Short mmCIF file of C-alpha atoms in Angstrom, two decimals:
data_model
loop_
_atom_site.label_atom_id
_atom_site.label_comp_id
_atom_site.label_asym_id
_atom_site.label_seq_id
_atom_site.Cartn_x
_atom_site.Cartn_y
_atom_site.Cartn_z
CA MET A 230 20.80 -13.54 -34.19
CA PHE A 231 17.43 -11.93 -34.88
CA ALA A 232 15.95 -13.23 -31.62
CA LEU A 233 18.90 -11.90 -29.64
CA SER A 234 18.65 -8.53 -31.36
CA ARG A 235 14.91 -8.33 -30.71
CA ALA A 236 15.36 -9.30 -27.03
CA PHE A 237 18.07 -6.67 -26.59
CA SER A 238 15.92 -4.05 -28.24
CA SER A 239 12.96 -4.82 -25.96
CA ASP A 240 15.17 -4.79 -22.85
CA HIS A 241 16.77 -1.50 -23.93
CA ARG A 242 13.37 0.15 -24.48
CA ARG A 243 12.22 -1.03 -21.06
CA ARG A 244 15.31 0.50 -19.39
CA VAL A 245 14.97 3.76 -21.28
CA GLY A 246 11.28 3.83 -20.33
CA LEU A 247 12.10 3.34 -16.66
CA LEU A 248 14.80 6.00 -16.74
CA THR A 249 12.42 8.42 -18.44
CA ARG A 250 9.74 7.79 -15.80
CA LEU A 251 12.26 8.33 -12.98
CA LEU A 252 13.50 11.58 -14.50
CA ASP A 253 9.93 12.78 -15.05
CA ALA A 254 9.03 11.99 -11.42
CA GLU A 255 12.12 13.81 -10.17
CA GLY A 256 11.21 16.83 -12.29
CA ALA A 257 7.64 16.82 -10.96
CA VAL A 258 8.88 16.73 -7.36
CA ARG A 259 11.26 19.62 -8.01
CA GLN A 260 8.58 21.74 -9.69
CA ARG A 261 6.00 21.03 -7.00
CA ASP A 262 8.51 21.97 -4.30
CA ALA A 263 9.12 25.25 -6.10
CA LEU A 264 5.37 25.82 -6.34
CA ARG A 265 4.96 25.08 -2.63
CA ASN A 266 7.58 27.72 -1.76
CA LEU A 267 6.19 30.53 -3.92
CA ASP A 268 5.22 33.73 -2.16
CA PRO A 269 1.47 34.44 -2.18
CA HIS A 270 1.83 37.38 -4.59
CA LEU A 271 3.75 35.17 -7.05
CA ARG A 272 1.06 32.50 -6.79
CA ARG A 273 -1.49 35.13 -7.81
CA ASP A 274 0.76 36.30 -10.64
CA ILE A 275 0.75 32.86 -12.26
CA GLY A 276 -3.03 32.74 -12.03
CA LEU A 277 -3.51 29.74 -9.75
CA THR A 278 -5.80 29.65 -6.75
CA ASP A 279 -4.67 28.21 -3.44
CA GLY A 280 -7.04 25.29 -4.05
CA GLU A 281 -5.48 24.54 -7.45
CA ILE A 282 -2.02 24.66 -5.94
CA GLU A 283 -3.01 22.33 -3.09
CA THR A 284 -4.48 19.89 -5.61
CA GLU A 285 -1.24 19.93 -7.58
CA LEU A 286 0.85 19.42 -4.46
CA ARG A 287 -1.17 16.33 -3.47
CA ARG A 288 -0.46 14.60 -6.78
CA SER A 289 1.89 11.63 -6.80
CA ALA A 290 5.42 12.06 -8.14
CA TRP A 291 4.45 9.56 -10.86
CA ASP A 292 1.46 11.67 -11.89
CA VAL A 293 3.03 13.91 -14.53
CA PRO A 294 1.42 15.78 -17.42
CA GLY A 295 0.74 13.65 -20.47
CA ASN A 296 2.83 15.89 -22.71
CA TRP A 297 5.93 14.94 -20.65
CA ARG A 298 5.60 11.35 -21.83
CA ARG A 299 7.58 10.70 -24.96
#
């Protein structure tokens, strides 16, 4: 029984981890799309240069801030 419980627990954590990564990637894509579509005056208002924004937009969907990882 213990081995079955431990195997289930490991499998469950793996699925939750995958789901979390997928949701984080989807959130990053959504936020980067919003950043891409900001008007120039709004880009200046948030204090980012065009170069910083371009760097962010080139990041992979899987490349999310560390504080998003639980």
